[in-house]
Amino acid sequence: MPLASARLVEIAQPLYNLIMADQQPASDSHAHGVPPWPGPIRVLVCVGYNPISQRLLERAGQLARALGGDLLALHIQAAESDAPGYQTMLDHNMALARRLGAHVEVARGAPLAQLIAEFAQAHGVTHIVMGESARSRLEEVRRGSLARQVLRASQGIDIYIVADPD
């Protein structure tokens, strides 16, 4: 198992244990102080046309499988792009999402953080997997952090950040 996958399993294991405890008879799980899980697990991954989206999809798929939940993939199209290879890479990433069993959605508009949070709330999402590039603090202050904005806008939803290796 690759190191990154092992780390994801290590992080997800406590959540998985809570879910499994909830599968026990109610008296048994309550006796151990474990509250019932509030509903189905739904993992949302934000997908773009960039290469890190493949990594995000794989990590989100691993998390959804480890937790026994559903996988949802969301692409937000803020505007039509004429970047070279945009549509080819996006199609490739969306096909990967479907192969991983994700329910794929495309939304349009902005602001991105608000759209992600609204989609997550409307679909009962319990976990969001996003990418974040390693930027200087100055650049983050100047441009902002989508992950931080989503965290603020989507109260009660766990956010997982996958670092961009570049």
Backbone as JSON Lines, residues from 0, in Angstrom:
{"i":0,"aa":"M","n":[0.86,-1.18,0.0],"ca":[0.0,0.0,0.0],"c":[0.9,1.23,0.0]}
{"i":1,"aa":"P","n":[0.71,2.18,-0.94],"ca":[1.52,3.39,-0.96],"c":[1.38,4.16,0.35]}
{"i":2,"aa":"L","n":[2.41,4.9,0.69],"ca":[2.45,5.65,1.93],"c":[1.26,6.58,2.07]}
{"i":3,"aa":"A","n":[0.89,7.29,1.0],"ca":[-0.24,8.21,1.06],"c":[-1.54,7.46,1.35]}
{"i":4,"aa":"S","n":[-1.72,6.29,0.76],"ca":[-2.92,5.5,1.01],"c":[-2.95,5.01,2.45]}
{"i":5,"aa":"A","n":[-1.78,4.61,2.95],"ca":[-1.71,4.15,4.34],"c":[-2.07,5.28,5.29]}
{"i":6,"aa":"R","n":[-1.62,6.5,4.99],"ca":[-1.92,7.65,5.83],"c":[-3.42,7.96,5.8]}
{"i":7,"aa":"L","n":[-4.03,7.87,4.63],"ca":[-5.46,8.13,4.52],"c":[-6.25,7.11,5.34]}
{"i":8,"aa":"V","n":[-5.85,5.84,5.27],"ca":[-6.52,4.81,6.05],"c":[-6.35,5.09,7.54]}
{"i":9,"aa":"E","n":[-5.15,5.52,7.92],"ca":[-4.88,5.84,9.32],"c":[-5.78,6.97,9.81]}
{"i":10,"aa":"I","n":[-5.97,7.97,8.96],"ca":[-6.82,9.1,9.32],"c":[-8.29,8.69,9.36]}
{"i":11,"aa":"A","n":[-8.71,7.86,8.41],"ca":[-10.12,7.48,8.31],"c":[-10.52,6.39,9.3]}
{"i":12,"aa":"Q","n":[-9.56,5.66,9.85],"ca":[-9.89,4.52,10.71],"c":[-10.77,4.89,11.91]}
{"i":13,"aa":"P","n":[-10.49,5.99,12.64],"ca":[-11.38,6.33,13.76],"c":[-12.82,6.57,13.31]}
{"i":14,"aa":"L","n":[-13.0,7.23,12.16],"ca":[-14.35,7.44,11.65],"c":[-15.01,6.12,11.28]}
{"i":15,"aa":"Y","n":[-14.24,5.26,10.65],"ca":[-14.74,3.94,10.27],"c":[-15.16,3.17,11.53]}
{"i":16,"aa":"N","n":[-14.35,3.25,12.59],"ca":[-14.69,2.55,13.83],"c":[-16.0,3.06,14.42]}
{"i":17,"aa":"L","n":[-16.23,4.38,14.33],"ca":[-17.49,4.93,14.8],"c":[-18.67,4.38,14.0]}
{"i":18,"aa":"I","n":[-18.49,4.3,12.7],"ca":[-19.55,3.77,11.85],"c":[-19.82,2.32,12.19]}
{"i":19,"aa":"M","n":[-18.78,1.54,12.34],"ca":[-18.94,0.12,12.65],"c":[-19.6,-0.06,14.02]}
{"i":20,"aa":"A","n":[-19.25,0.81,14.97],"ca":[-19.88,0.73,16.29],"c":[-21.37,0.99,16.17]}
{"i":21,"aa":"D","n":[-21.75,1.86,15.24],"ca":[-23.15,2.17,15.03],"c":[-23.91,1.0,14.41]}
{"i":22,"aa":"Q","n":[-23.21,0.06,13.79],"ca":[-23.85,-1.1,13.2],"c":[-24.24,-2.13,14.26]}
{"i":23,"aa":"Q","n":[-23.67,-1.99,15.45],"ca":[-24.0,-2.9,16.55],"c":[-25.4,-2.59,17.06]}
{"i":24,"aa":"P","n":[-26.01,-3.5,17.81],"ca":[-27.3,-3.19,18.42],"c":[-27.21,-1.91,19.23]}
{"i":25,"aa":"A","n":[-28.29,-1.14,19.24],"ca":[-28.28,0.17,19.87],"c":[-27.78,0.13,21.3]}
{"i":26,"aa":"S","n":[-28.22,-0.84,22.08],"ca":[-27.81,-0.89,23.48],"c":[-26.3,-1.08,23.61]}
{"i":27,"aa":"D","n":[-25.7,-1.86,22.7],"ca":[-24.26,-2.1,22.75],"c":[-23.48,-0.84,22.42]}
{"i":28,"aa":"S","n":[-23.85,-0.13,21.35],"ca":[-23.09,1.07,20.98],"c":[-23.3,2.19,22.0]}
{"i":29,"aa":"H","n":[-24.51,2.33,22.53],"ca":[-24.74,3.35,23.54],"c":[-24.02,3.02,24.83]}
{"i":30,"aa":"A","n":[-23.87,1.74,25.13],"ca":[-23.15,1.33,26.34],"c":[-21.69,1.75,26.27]}
{"i":31,"aa":"H","n":[-21.15,1.85,25.07],"ca":[-19.75,2.25,24.9],"c":[-19.62,3.76,24.7]}
{"i":32,"aa":"G","n":[-20.7,4.51,24.86],"ca":[-20.64,5.95,24.73],"c":[-20.54,6.46,23.3]}
{"i":33,"aa":"V","n":[-20.87,5.62,22.33],"ca":[-20.79,6.02,20.93],"c":[-22.18,6.43,20.47]}
{"i":34,"aa":"P","n":[-22.36,7.7,20.11],"ca":[-23.68,8.11,19.64],"c":[-23.96,7.53,18.26]}
{"i":35,"aa":"P","n":[-25.23,7.34,17.92],"ca":[-25.56,6.82,16.6],"c":[-25.06,7.77,15.51]}
{"i":36,"aa":"W","n":[-24.58,7.19,14.4],"ca":[-24.15,8.01,13.26],"c":[-25.37,8.7,12.69]}
{"i":37,"aa":"P","n":[-25.31,9.99,12.41],"ca":[-26.51,10.74,12.05],"c":[-27.13,10.43,10.69]}
{"i":38,"aa":"G","n":[-26.47,9.72,9.83],"ca":[-27.04,9.44,8.51],"c":[-26.0,8.84,7.59]}
{"i":39,"aa":"P","n":[-26.33,8.76,6.32],"ca":[-25.4,8.14,5.37],"c":[-24.15,8.99,5.16]}
{"i":40,"aa":"I","n":[-23.06,8.32,4.85],"ca":[-21.79,8.98,4.57],"c":[-21.78,9.37,3.09]}
{"i":41,"aa":"R","n":[-21.46,10.63,2.82],"ca":[-21.35,11.11,1.44],"c":[-20.09,11.95,1.33]}
{"i":42,"aa":"V","n":[-19.2,11.5,0.44],"ca":[-17.92,12.18,0.23],"c":[-17.99,12.95,-1.08]}
{"i":43,"aa":"L","n":[-17.75,14.25,-1.01],"ca":[-17.75,15.12,-2.19],"c":[-16.32,15.45,-2.56]}
{"i":44,"aa":"V","n":[-16.0,15.31,-3.82],"ca":[-14.69,15.72,-4.32],"c":[-14.9,16.77,-5.41]}
{"i":45,"aa":"C","n":[-14.11,17.84,-5.32],"ca":[-14.19,18.91,-6.31],"c":[-13.2,18.6,-7.42]}
{"i":46,"aa":"V","n":[-13.7,18.53,-8.64],"ca":[-12.9,18.08,-9.78],"c":[-12.74,19.2,-10.8]}
{"i":47,"aa":"G","n":[-11.53,19.34,-11.29],"ca":[-11.24,20.31,-12.34],"c":[-10.6,19.62,-13.52]}
{"i":48,"aa":"Y","n":[-9.98,20.42,-14.36],"ca":[-9.32,19.85,-15.53],"c":[-7.83,19.64,-15.28]}
{"i":49,"aa":"N","n":[-7.33,20.05,-14.12],"ca":[-5.91,19.94,-13.83],"c":[-5.52,18.53,-13.38]}
{"i":50,"aa":"P","n":[-4.24,18.19,-13.51],"ca":[-3.8,16.83,-13.17],"c":[-4.03,16.43,-11.71]}
{"i":51,"aa":"I","n":[-4.03,17.39,-10.77],"ca":[-4.24,17.01,-9.37],"c":[-5.64,16.42,-9.15]}
{"i":52,"aa":"S","n":[-6.57,16.7,-10.04],"ca":[-7.92,16.16,-9.9],"c":[-7.92,14.63,-9.88]}
{"i":53,"aa":"Q","n":[-7.03,14.02,-10.62],"ca":[-6.93,12.56,-10.6],"c":[-6.56,12.09,-9.2]}
{"i":54,"aa":"R","n":[-5.6,12.76,-8.6],"ca":[-5.18,12.42,-7.23],"c":[-6.32,12.64,-6.24]}
{"i":55,"aa":"L","n":[-7.04,13.74,-6.39],"ca":[-8.17,14.02,-5.52],"c":[-9.23,12.93,-5.64]}
{"i":56,"aa":"L","n":[-9.53,12.55,-6.86],"ca":[-10.53,11.5,-7.09],"c":[-10.12,10.19,-6.43]}
{"i":57,"aa":"E","n":[-8.85,9.82,-6.59],"ca":[-8.38,8.57,-5.98],"c":[-8.48,8.63,-4.47]}
{"i":58,"aa":"R","n":[-8.06,9.75,-3.87],"ca":[-8.13,9.88,-2.41],"c":[-9.57,9.89,-1.91]}
{"i":59,"aa":"A","n":[-10.43,10.62,-2.6],"ca":[-11.84,10.67,-2.2],"c":[-12.49,9.3,-2.35]}
{"i":60,"aa":"G","n":[-12.14,8.58,-3.41],"ca":[-12.66,7.22,-3.59],"c":[-12.21,6.3,-2.48]}
{"i":61,"aa":"Q","n":[-10.94,6.42,-2.07],"ca":[-10.43,5.62,-0.96],"c":[-11.19,5.94,0.33]}
{"i":62,"aa":"L","n":[-11.41,7.23,0.57],"ca":[-12.12,7.64,1.78],"c":[-13.55,7.12,1.77]}
{"i":63,"aa":"A","n":[-14.24,7.27,0.65],"ca":[-15.62,6.79,0.55],"c":[-15.7,5.28,0.78]}
{"i":64,"aa":"R","n":[-14.76,4.54,0.19],"ca":[-14.76,3.08,0.4],"c":[-14.45,2.73,1.85]}
{"i":65,"aa":"A","n":[-13.47,3.41,2.44],"ca":[-13.08,3.13,3.83],"c":[-14.23,3.4,4.79]}
{"i":66,"aa":"L","n":[-15.03,4.42,4.48],"ca":[-16.14,4.78,5.35],"c":[-17.46,4.11,4.95]}
{"i":67,"aa":"G","n":[-17.45,3.4,3.84],"ca":[-18.67,2.74,3.38],"c":[-19.7,3.73,2.88]}
{"i":68,"aa":"G","n":[-19.24,4.82,2.27],"ca":[-20.15,5.86,1.83],"c":[-20.22,6.03,0.33]}
{"i":69,"aa":"D","n":[-21.02,7.01,-0.08],"ca":[-21.19,7.35,-1.48],"c":[-20.16,8.39,-1.89]}
{"i":70,"aa":"L","n":[-19.79,8.37,-3.16],"ca":[-18.85,9.33,-3.71],"c":[-19.58,10.24,-4.69]}
{"i":71,"aa":"L","n":[-19.42,11.54,-4.51],"ca":[-19.99,12.53,-5.42],"c":[-18.84,13.38,-5.96]}
{"i":72,"aa":"A","n":[-18.86,13.65,-7.25],"ca":[-17.83,14.49,-7.88],"c":[-18.51,15.73,-8.45]}
{"i":73,"aa":"L","n":[-17.97,16.89,-8.12],"ca":[-18.55,18.15,-8.57],"c":[-17.52,18.95,-9.35]}
{"i":74,"aa":"H","n":[-17.9,19.36,-10.55],"ca":[-17.07,20.28,-11.34],"c":[-17.85,21.57,-11.47]}
{"i":75,"aa":"I","n":[-17.21,22.67,-11.1],"ca":[-17.85,23.97,-11.24],"c":[-17.2,24.7,-12.4]}
{"i":76,"aa":"Q","n":[-18.03,25.03,-13.36],"ca":[-17.55,25.71,-14.55],"c":[-17.89,27.19,-14.39]}
{"i":77,"aa":"A","n":[-16.87,27.96,-14.01],"ca":[-17.09,29.39,-13.79],"c":[-17.27,30.12,-15.12]}
{"i":78,"aa":"A","n":[-16.55,29.69,-16.14],"ca":[-16.65,30.29,-17.47],"c":[-16.12,29.28,-18.48]}
{"i":79,"aa":"E","n":[-16.48,29.46,-19.72],"ca":[-15.94,28.59,-20.76],"c":[-14.44,28.8,-20.84]}
{"i":80,"aa":"S","n":[-13.7,27.71,-20.98],"ca":[-12.25,27.81,-21.06],"c":[-11.77,27.38,-22.44]}
{"i":81,"aa":"D","n":[-10.8,28.12,-22.94],"ca":[-10.18,27.73,-24.2],"c":[-8.73,27.3,-23.97]}
{"i":82,"aa":"A","n":[-8.41,26.97,-22.72],"ca":[-7.05,26.51,-22.41],"c":[-6.77,25.23,-23.19]}
{"i":83,"aa":"P","n":[-5.55,25.09,-23.69],"ca":[-5.21,23.88,-24.47],"c":[-5.41,22.61,-23.63]}
{"i":84,"aa":"G","n":[-6.13,21.68,-24.18],"ca":[-6.35,20.4,-23.52],"c":[-7.39,20.41,-22.42]}
{"i":85,"aa":"Y","n":[-8.03,21.55,-22.19],"ca":[-9.01,21.68,-21.11],"c":[-10.09,20.6,-21.19]}
{"i":86,"aa":"Q","n":[-10.79,20.55,-22.31],"ca":[-11.92,19.62,-22.42],"c":[-11.47,18.17,-22.36]}
{"i":87,"aa":"T","n":[-10.34,17.86,-22.98],"ca":[-9.82,16.48,-22.97],"c":[-9.51,16.04,-21.54]}
{"i":88,"aa":"M","n":[-8.8,16.89,-20.79],"ca":[-8.43,16.54,-19.42],"c":[-9.67,16.47,-18.52]}
{"i":89,"aa":"L","n":[-10.6,17.4,-18.7],"ca":[-11.83,17.37,-17.91],"c":[-12.62,16.1,-18.19]}
{"i":90,"aa":"D","n":[-12.76,15.73,-19.46],"ca":[-13.46,14.5,-19.82],"c":[-12.78,13.28,-19.2]}
{"i":91,"aa":"H","n":[-11.45,13.28,-19.23],"ca":[-10.69,12.18,-18.63],"c":[-10.97,12.09,-17.13]}
{"i":92,"aa":"N","n":[-10.95,13.23,-16.44],"ca":[-11.19,13.24,-15.0],"c":[-12.63,12.83,-14.66]}
{"i":93,"aa":"M","n":[-13.58,13.27,-15.45],"ca":[-14.98,12.89,-15.2],"c":[-15.18,11.4,-15.46]}
{"i":94,"aa":"A","n":[-14.51,10.85,-16.47],"ca":[-14.59,9.41,-16.74],"c":[-13.99,8.63,-15.57]}
{"i":95,"aa":"L","n":[-12.88,9.12,-15.03],"ca":[-12.28,8.47,-13.86],"c":[-13.25,8.5,-12.68]}
{"i":96,"aa":"A","n":[-13.91,9.62,-12.48],"ca":[-14.88,9.74,-11.39],"c":[-15.98,8.68,-11.54]}
{"i":97,"aa":"R","n":[-16.48,8.51,-12.75],"ca":[-17.53,7.51,-12.98],"c":[-17.02,6.09,-12.76]}
{"i":98,"aa":"R","n":[-15.76,5.82,-13.18],"ca":[-15.18,4.49,-12.95],"c":[-15.04,4.19,-11.46]}
{"i":99,"aa":"L","n":[-14.82,5.24,-10.68],"ca":[-14.71,5.07,-9.23],"c":[-16.08,4.98,-8.55]}
{"i":100,"aa":"G","n":[-17.13,5.08,-9.35],"ca":[-18.48,4.95,-8.81],"c":[-19.1,6.25,-8.35]}
{"i":101,"aa":"A","n":[-18.52,7.37,-8.74],"ca":[-19.04,8.67,-8.3],"c":[-20.27,9.07,-9.08]}
{"i":102,"aa":"H","n":[-21.16,9.74,-8.39],"ca":[-22.27,10.45,-9.03],"c":[-21.69,11.8,-9.43]}
{"i":103,"aa":"V","n":[-21.67,12.11,-10.72],"ca":[-21.0,13.3,-11.24],"c":[-22.0,14.42,-11.51]}
{"i":104,"aa":"E","n":[-21.66,15.62,-11.06],"ca":[-22.49,16.8,-11.29],"c":[-21.62,17.93,-11.82]}
{"i":105,"aa":"V","n":[-22.21,18.78,-12.65],"ca":[-21.54,19.99,-13.13],"c":[-22.42,21.16,-12.75]}
{"i":106,"aa":"A","n":[-21.81,22.17,-12.13],"ca":[-22.53,23.39,-11.76],"c":[-21.85,24.57,-12.44]}
{"i":107,"aa":"R","n":[-22.59,25.64,-12.58],"ca":[-22.04,26.85,-13.19],"c":[-22.26,28.02,-12.26]}
{"i":108,"aa":"G","n":[-21.28,28.92,-12.26],"ca":[-21.44,30.14,-11.49],"c":[-20.3,30.42,-10.56]}
{"i":109,"aa":"A","n":[-20.54,31.37,-9.69],"ca":[-19.57,31.8,-8.7],"c":[-20.36,32.48,-7.59]}
{"i":110,"aa":"P","n":[-19.87,32.68,-6.45],"ca":[-18.54,32.33,-5.96],"c":[-18.41,30.83,-5.7]}
{"i":111,"aa":"L","n":[-17.23,30.32,-5.95],"ca":[-17.0,28.87,-5.88],"c":[-17.29,28.29,-4.51]}
{"i":112,"aa":"A","n":[-16.77,28.92,-3.47],"ca":[-16.94,28.38,-2.11],"c":[-18.42,28.25,-1.76]}
{"i":113,"aa":"Q","n":[-19.19,29.26,-2.11],"ca":[-20.62,29.23,-1.8],"c":[-21.33,28.13,-2.59]}
{"i":114,"aa":"L","n":[-20.98,27.96,-3.86],"ca":[-21.58,26.89,-4.67],"c":[-21.25,25.51,-4.1]}
{"i":115,"aa":"I","n":[-20.0,25.32,-3.7],"ca":[-19.6,24.03,-3.12],"c":[-20.37,23.77,-1.84]}
{"i":116,"aa":"A","n":[-20.44,24.77,-0.96],"ca":[-21.15,24.61,0.31],"c":[-22.63,24.35,0.1]}
{"i":117,"aa":"E","n":[-23.25,25.06,-0.82],"ca":[-24.68,24.86,-1.09],"c":[-24.94,23.47,-1.67]}
{"i":118,"aa":"F","n":[-24.08,23.03,-2.59],"ca":[-24.21,21.69,-3.16],"c":[-24.08,20.65,-2.05]}
{"i":119,"aa":"A","n":[-23.08,20.83,-1.2],"ca":[-22.84,19.88,-0.11],"c":[-24.04,19.8,0.83]}
{"i":120,"aa":"Q","n":[-24.59,20.94,1.2],"ca":[-25.75,20.96,2.09],"c":[-26.95,20.29,1.43]}
{"i":121,"aa":"A","n":[-27.18,20.6,0.16],"ca":[-28.34,20.06,-0.56],"c":[-28.26,18.55,-0.76]}
{"i":122,"aa":"H","n":[-27.05,18.0,-0.82],"ca":[-26.86,16.58,-1.08],"c":[-26.46,15.78,0.16]}
{"i":123,"aa":"G","n":[-26.54,16.38,1.33],"ca":[-26.23,15.67,2.57],"c":[-24.79,15.21,2.67]}
{"i":124,"aa":"V","n":[-23.87,15.99,2.12],"ca":[-22.45,15.63,2.14],"c":[-21.91,15.7,3.56]}
{"i":125,"aa":"T","n":[-21.13,14.7,3.94],"ca":[-20.52,14.66,5.27],"c":[-19.02,14.94,5.24]}
{"i":126,"aa":"H","n":[-18.39,14.78,4.07],"ca":[-16.95,15.0,3.92],"c":[-16.68,15.63,2.56]}
{"i":127,"aa":"I","n":[-15.78,16.61,2.52],"ca":[-15.38,17.23,1.26],"c":[-13.87,17.05,1.09]}
{"i":128,"aa":"V","n":[-13.47,16.59,-0.08],"ca":[-12.05,16.44,-0.41],"c":[-11.71,17.49,-1.47]}
{"i":129,"aa":"M","n":[-10.7,18.31,-1.15],"ca":[-10.29,19.39,-2.05],"c":[-8.78,19.41,-2.2]}
{"i":130,"aa":"G","n":[-8.32,20.03,-3.25],"ca":[-6.89,20.24,-3.44],"c":[-6.5,21.64,-3.02]}
{"i":131,"aa":"E","n":[-5.26,21.78,-2.62],"ca":[-4.74,23.1,-2.24],"c":[-3.27,23.13,-2.6]}
{"i":132,"aa":"S","n":[-2.89,24.12,-3.37],"ca":[-1.47,24.22,-3.74],"c":[-0.69,24.85,-2.59]}
{"i":133,"aa":"A","n":[0.57,24.5,-2.52],"ca":[1.46,25.08,-1.51],"c":[1.85,26.46,-2.0]}
{"i":134,"aa":"R","n":[1.32,27.48,-1.33],"ca":[1.61,28.85,-1.72],"c":[2.21,29.59,-0.53]}
{"i":135,"aa":"S","n":[2.86,30.68,-0.8],"ca":[3.4,31.48,0.28],"c":[2.24,32.12,1.04]}
{"i":136,"aa":"R","n":[2.5,32.5,2.27],"ca":[1.48,33.14,3.09],"c":[1.01,34.44,2.43]}
{"i":137,"aa":"L","n":[1.95,35.18,1.85],"ca":[1.6,36.43,1.18],"c":[0.66,36.18,0.01]}
{"i":138,"aa":"E","n":[0.95,35.16,-0.78],"ca":[0.09,34.84,-1.91],"c":[-1.29,34.38,-1.44]}
{"i":139,"aa":"E","n":[-1.33,33.63,-0.34],"ca":[-2.62,33.18,0.2],"c":[-3.44,34.37,0.68]}
{"i":140,"aa":"V","n":[-2.8,35.33,1.34],"ca":[-3.51,36.52,1.81],"c":[-4.01,37.32,0.61]}
{"i":141,"aa":"R","n":[-3.18,37.45,-0.41],"ca":[-3.55,38.24,-1.58],"c":[-4.67,37.59,-2.39]}
{"i":142,"aa":"R","n":[-4.55,36.29,-2.65],"ca":[-5.52,35.6,-3.51],"c":[-6.61,34.88,-2.74]}
{"i":143,"aa":"G","n":[-6.37,34.61,-1.46],"ca":[-7.34,33.88,-0.66],"c":[-7.18,32.38,-0.83]}
{"i":144,"aa":"S","n":[-7.83,31.63,0.01],"ca":[-7.77,30.18,-0.02],"c":[-9.18,29.64,-0.19]}
{"i":145,"aa":"L","n":[-9.41,28.96,-1.3],"ca":[-10.73,28.38,-1.54],"c":[-11.08,27.38,-0.44]}
{"i":146,"aa":"A","n":[-10.1,26.6,0.0],"ca":[-10.36,25.62,1.05],"c":[-10.84,26.3,2.33]}
{"i":147,"aa":"R","n":[-10.2,27.39,2.71],"ca":[-10.64,28.12,3.92],"c":[-12.04,28.69,3.74]}
{"i":148,"aa":"Q","n":[-12.32,29.21,2.56],"ca":[-13.65,29.75,2.3],"c":[-14.72,28.66,2.39]}
{"i":149,"aa":"V","n":[-14.42,27.49,1.84],"ca":[-15.36,26.36,1.89],"c":[-15.55,25.92,3.34]}
{"i":150,"aa":"L","n":[-14.46,25.87,4.09],"ca":[-14.54,25.48,5.5],"c":[-15.48,26.41,6.26]}
{"i":151,"aa":"R","n":[-15.37,27.71,6.03],"ca":[-16.24,28.66,6.71],"c":[-17.7,28.54,6.24]}
{"i":152,"aa":"A","n":[-17.89,28.29,4.96],"ca":[-19.25,28.26,4.39],"c":[-19.99,26.95,4.64]}
{"i":153,"aa":"S","n":[-19.26,25.89,4.94],"ca":[-19.91,24.58,5.08],"c":[-19.75,24.04,6.49]}
{"i":154,"aa":"Q","n":[-20.37,24.7,7.42],"ca":[-20.29,24.31,8.82],"c":[-20.81,22.9,9.03]}
{"i":155,"aa":"G","n":[-20.08,22.14,9.84],"ca":[-20.51,20.8,10.18],"c":[-20.07,19.73,9.19]}
{"i":156,"aa":"I","n":[-19.33,20.12,8.16],"ca":[-18.84,19.16,7.17],"c":[-17.33,19.07,7.3]}
{"i":157,"aa":"D","n":[-16.81,17.86,7.4],"ca":[-15.36,17.67,7.48],"c":[-14.74,17.97,6.13]}
{"i":158,"aa":"I","n":[-13.62,18.7,6.15],"ca":[-12.91,19.07,4.93],"c":[-11.54,18.4,4.95]}
{"i":159,"aa":"Y","n":[-11.2,17.71,3.87],"ca":[-9.9,17.07,3.73],"c":[-9.15,17.79,2.62]}
{"i":160,"aa":"I","n":[-7.93,18.2,2.92],"ca":[-7.11,18.92,1.95],"c":[-6.01,17.99,1.46]}
{"i":161,"aa":"V","n":[-5.93,17.85,0.14],"ca":[-4.88,17.05,-0.48],"c":[-3.9,18.04,-1.11]}
{"i":162,"aa":"A","n":[-2.66,17.99,-0.67],"ca":[-1.66,18.93,-1.15],"c":[-1.26,18.63,-2.58]}
{"i":163,"aa":"D","n":[-1.04,19.69,-3.32],"ca":[-0.52,19.58,-4.68],"c":[0.98,19.33,-4.56]}
{"i":164,"aa":"P","n":[1.48,18.23,-5.12],"ca":[2.9,17.91,-4.94],"c":[3.84,18.88,-5.64]}
{"i":165,"aa":"D","n":[3.34,19.71,-6.52],"ca":[4.21,20.65,-7.25],"c":[4.38,21.95,-6.53]}
